[in-house]
Coordinates of C-alpha atoms in Angstrom, one line a residue:
M538 CA 72.0 106.9 78.3
G539 CA 70.4 109.9 77.1
F540 CA 68.6 112.9 79.0
I541 CA 65.6 110.8 80.3
G542 CA 68.0 108.1 81.5
D543 CA 70.2 111.0 83.3
T544 CA 67.4 112.5 84.9
V545 CA 65.8 109.1 86.5
E546 CA 69.4 108.3 87.6
S547 CA 69.6 111.8 89.1
I548 CA 66.4 111.4 91.0
R549 CA 67.4 108.0 92.6
S550 CA 70.6 109.1 93.8
I551 CA 69.2 112.2 96.0
Q552 CA 69.9 111.9 99.4
I553 CA 67.7 112.8 102.2
R554 CA 69.5 115.8 103.1
Q555 CA 69.5 117.3 99.6
V556 CA 66.0 116.9 99.6
L557 CA 65.5 118.7 103.0
A558 CA 68.0 121.6 101.6
Q559 CA 65.7 121.8 98.3
I560 CA 62.6 122.0 100.2
I561 CA 64.0 124.7 102.4
S562 CA 65.3 126.7 99.5
L563 CA 62.0 126.2 97.9
G564 CA 59.9 127.4 101.3
M565 CA 62.4 130.6 101.4
I566 CA 61.8 131.6 98.2
V567 CA 58.1 131.4 98.4
T568 CA 58.4 133.3 101.8
S569 CA 60.4 136.2 99.9
A570 CA 57.8 136.7 97.4
L571 CA 55.0 136.7 99.9
I572 CA 57.3 139.4 102.2
I573 CA 57.9 141.4 99.0
W574 CA 54.0 141.6 98.0
K575 CA 53.0 142.2 101.5
G576 CA 55.8 145.1 101.5
L577 CA 54.2 146.3 98.5
M578 CA 50.5 146.4 100.1
V579 CA 51.9 148.6 103.0
A580 CA 53.8 150.8 100.5
T581 CA 51.0 151.5 98.3
G582 CA 48.3 151.3 100.7
S583 CA 46.6 149.0 98.2
E584 CA 45.5 145.7 98.8
S585 CA 46.5 144.8 95.1
P586 CA 49.4 146.9 94.2
V587 CA 49.8 145.2 90.8
V588 CA 47.1 144.1 88.5
V589 CA 46.9 142.8 84.8
V590 CA 44.3 144.3 82.3
L591 CA 42.0 141.4 81.3
S592 CA 39.9 143.2 78.5
G593 CA 40.4 145.6 75.7
S594 CA 37.7 148.3 77.3
M595 CA 40.8 150.8 78.4
E596 CA 42.2 150.6 75.0
P597 CA 44.0 152.6 73.3
G598 CA 45.4 153.7 76.9
F599 CA 46.3 150.2 78.3
K600 CA 45.7 147.0 76.4
R601 CA 45.1 143.4 77.6
G602 CA 47.9 142.1 79.1
D603 CA 49.4 145.2 80.4
I604 CA 50.4 145.3 83.8
L605 CA 49.4 148.2 86.2
F606 CA 50.8 149.5 89.3
L607 CA 48.5 151.0 92.1
H608 CA 48.6 153.5 94.8
M609 CA 46.0 154.0 97.1
S610 CA 46.2 157.7 98.8
K611 CA 44.1 159.8 101.0
D612 CA 44.0 162.4 98.3
P613 CA 40.3 162.7 96.6
I614 CA 39.3 160.8 93.5
R615 CA 38.9 163.2 90.9
T616 CA 37.2 163.0 87.3
G617 CA 39.8 161.5 85.0
E618 CA 41.9 159.3 87.1
I619 CA 42.0 155.4 86.1
V620 CA 41.0 153.5 89.0
V621 CA 40.8 149.8 89.7
F622 CA 37.5 148.7 91.7
N623 CA 35.8 145.6 92.9
V624 CA 32.1 145.0 92.8
D625 CA 30.3 143.4 95.1
G626 CA 29.3 140.3 93.7
R627 CA 32.5 139.9 91.1
E628 CA 35.7 138.6 92.0
I629 CA 37.9 140.3 89.5
P630 CA 38.7 143.9 89.7
I631 CA 37.9 146.3 86.7
V632 CA 40.3 148.9 85.6
H633 CA 38.1 152.0 84.3
R634 CA 38.3 155.9 84.1
V635 CA 36.5 158.2 86.5
I636 CA 34.0 160.0 84.6
K637 CA 31.9 161.7 87.2
V638 CA 32.5 162.3 91.0
H639 CA 29.6 163.6 93.2
E640 CA 30.7 164.7 96.8
R641 CA 27.7 164.9 99.7
E642 CA 28.2 168.1 101.7
E643 CA 26.2 166.5 104.6
S644 CA 28.2 163.2 105.0
A645 CA 31.5 163.7 103.1
E646 CA 31.1 160.6 101.3
V647 CA 32.0 160.4 97.6
D648 CA 30.0 159.0 94.8
I649 CA 32.2 157.8 91.7
L650 CA 30.8 156.8 87.9
T651 CA 33.2 155.0 85.9
K652 CA 33.6 154.2 82.3
G653 CA 36.0 152.1 79.9
D654 CA 37.7 154.2 77.6
N655 CA 36.5 151.9 74.9
N656 CA 33.3 151.3 75.9
F657 CA 30.1 153.3 74.8
G658 CA 28.3 153.8 78.0
D659 CA 29.0 154.4 81.9
D660 CA 29.5 151.1 84.0
R661 CA 26.2 151.4 86.0
L662 CA 25.9 147.7 83.9
L663 CA 28.8 146.4 85.6
Y664 CA 27.9 147.5 89.3
A665 CA 26.0 145.6 91.3
H666 CA 21.9 145.4 91.2
G667 CA 20.5 148.3 92.2
Q668 CA 23.9 150.1 92.8
L669 CA 24.1 153.4 90.7
W670 CA 27.4 154.5 92.0
L671 CA 30.9 153.4 93.6
H672 CA 32.0 154.5 96.7
Q673 CA 35.5 155.1 98.4
H674 CA 35.6 151.3 99.5
H675 CA 35.1 149.8 96.3
I676 CA 38.4 151.5 95.0
M677 CA 41.3 149.3 95.2
G678 CA 43.6 151.9 93.8
R679 CA 44.5 154.6 91.4
A680 CA 46.9 153.6 88.3
V681 CA 50.4 155.4 88.7
G682 CA 52.3 152.8 86.0
F683 CA 52.3 150.4 83.8
L684 CA 54.2 148.0 82.0
P685 CA 52.7 147.1 78.6
Y686 CA 52.2 143.0 77.7
V687 CA 54.1 141.5 80.8
G688 CA 50.5 140.3 82.1
W689 CA 50.1 138.1 79.0
V690 CA 51.8 135.3 81.2
T691 CA 49.0 135.3 83.5
I692 CA 46.3 135.8 81.0
I693 CA 47.6 132.6 79.2
M694 CA 48.0 130.7 82.3
T695 CA 44.3 131.4 83.6
E696 CA 42.8 130.8 80.1
K697 CA 45.0 127.6 79.4
P698 CA 45.5 125.8 82.8
F699 CA 47.5 122.9 81.1
I700 CA 50.2 125.3 80.3
K701 CA 50.4 126.3 83.7
Y702 CA 50.6 122.7 85.2
L703 CA 53.0 122.0 82.6
L704 CA 55.6 125.0 83.8
I705 CA 55.1 123.7 87.5
G706 CA 55.9 120.1 86.6
A707 CA 58.9 121.4 84.7
L708 CA 60.0 123.8 87.5
G709 CA 59.5 121.2 90.3
L710 CA 61.3 118.7 88.4
L711 CA 64.1 121.1 88.0
V712 CA 64.4 121.8 91.7
I713 CA 64.4 117.8 92.1
T714 CA 67.1 117.1 89.9
S715 CA 69.4 120.2 90.9
K716 CA 72.9 119.2 92.4
E717 CA 73.0 122.5 94.7

C-alpha cells in the first residue's frame, strides 16, 4: 500500500481515547516548556534569558545566529560589558557593547551609550527619536555565555515562514499518527 496509504489508514483507525491522550501529551510538552522558560526568567532576572544574534554588528565576537544567555543582576553596568536592550518603538532587542557610562550623582541614575563592535559609530541613531542615552529600564540583561550558530534555526523559520509551517505540519502529522 505504501507510506501514504499506511498513514491514511493509521489516521482512520485512531480512536477518541488515543486522540485525547495525544492532546494531553502535547499540552504537557507545551506546559513544561513554559515552566522551564519562566524558571529561567526567575533564575536569571531577565525578561528574556535567551536571545539570538540577528545581525553581524557584533562580529567577530558574536556572529549572526549565535544564541546568547543573559543575566540581569543588581551590579552596576560597566563599560565593556555586552548588553541586550530594547529601544522604545522597536520590537526586536539589540545586542551591543557598552562604550560609555555616565553616573549622575544627584539621582543615582545611570546613562548608558552602546555600540556594535562591527559598527563605525555609536548607537544614538538606533535609539528612539531624541534619545541620546539608554537607561536601566531599557537593559534586558548582560551576555554571560553563548552557543555559536544554534540560533540559525530561529532565523531561518522567521525569514522563510513556509519552512516553519512545513515543520509544524510534519510534527502535527507525527503526533496524530503515533501509536503511543
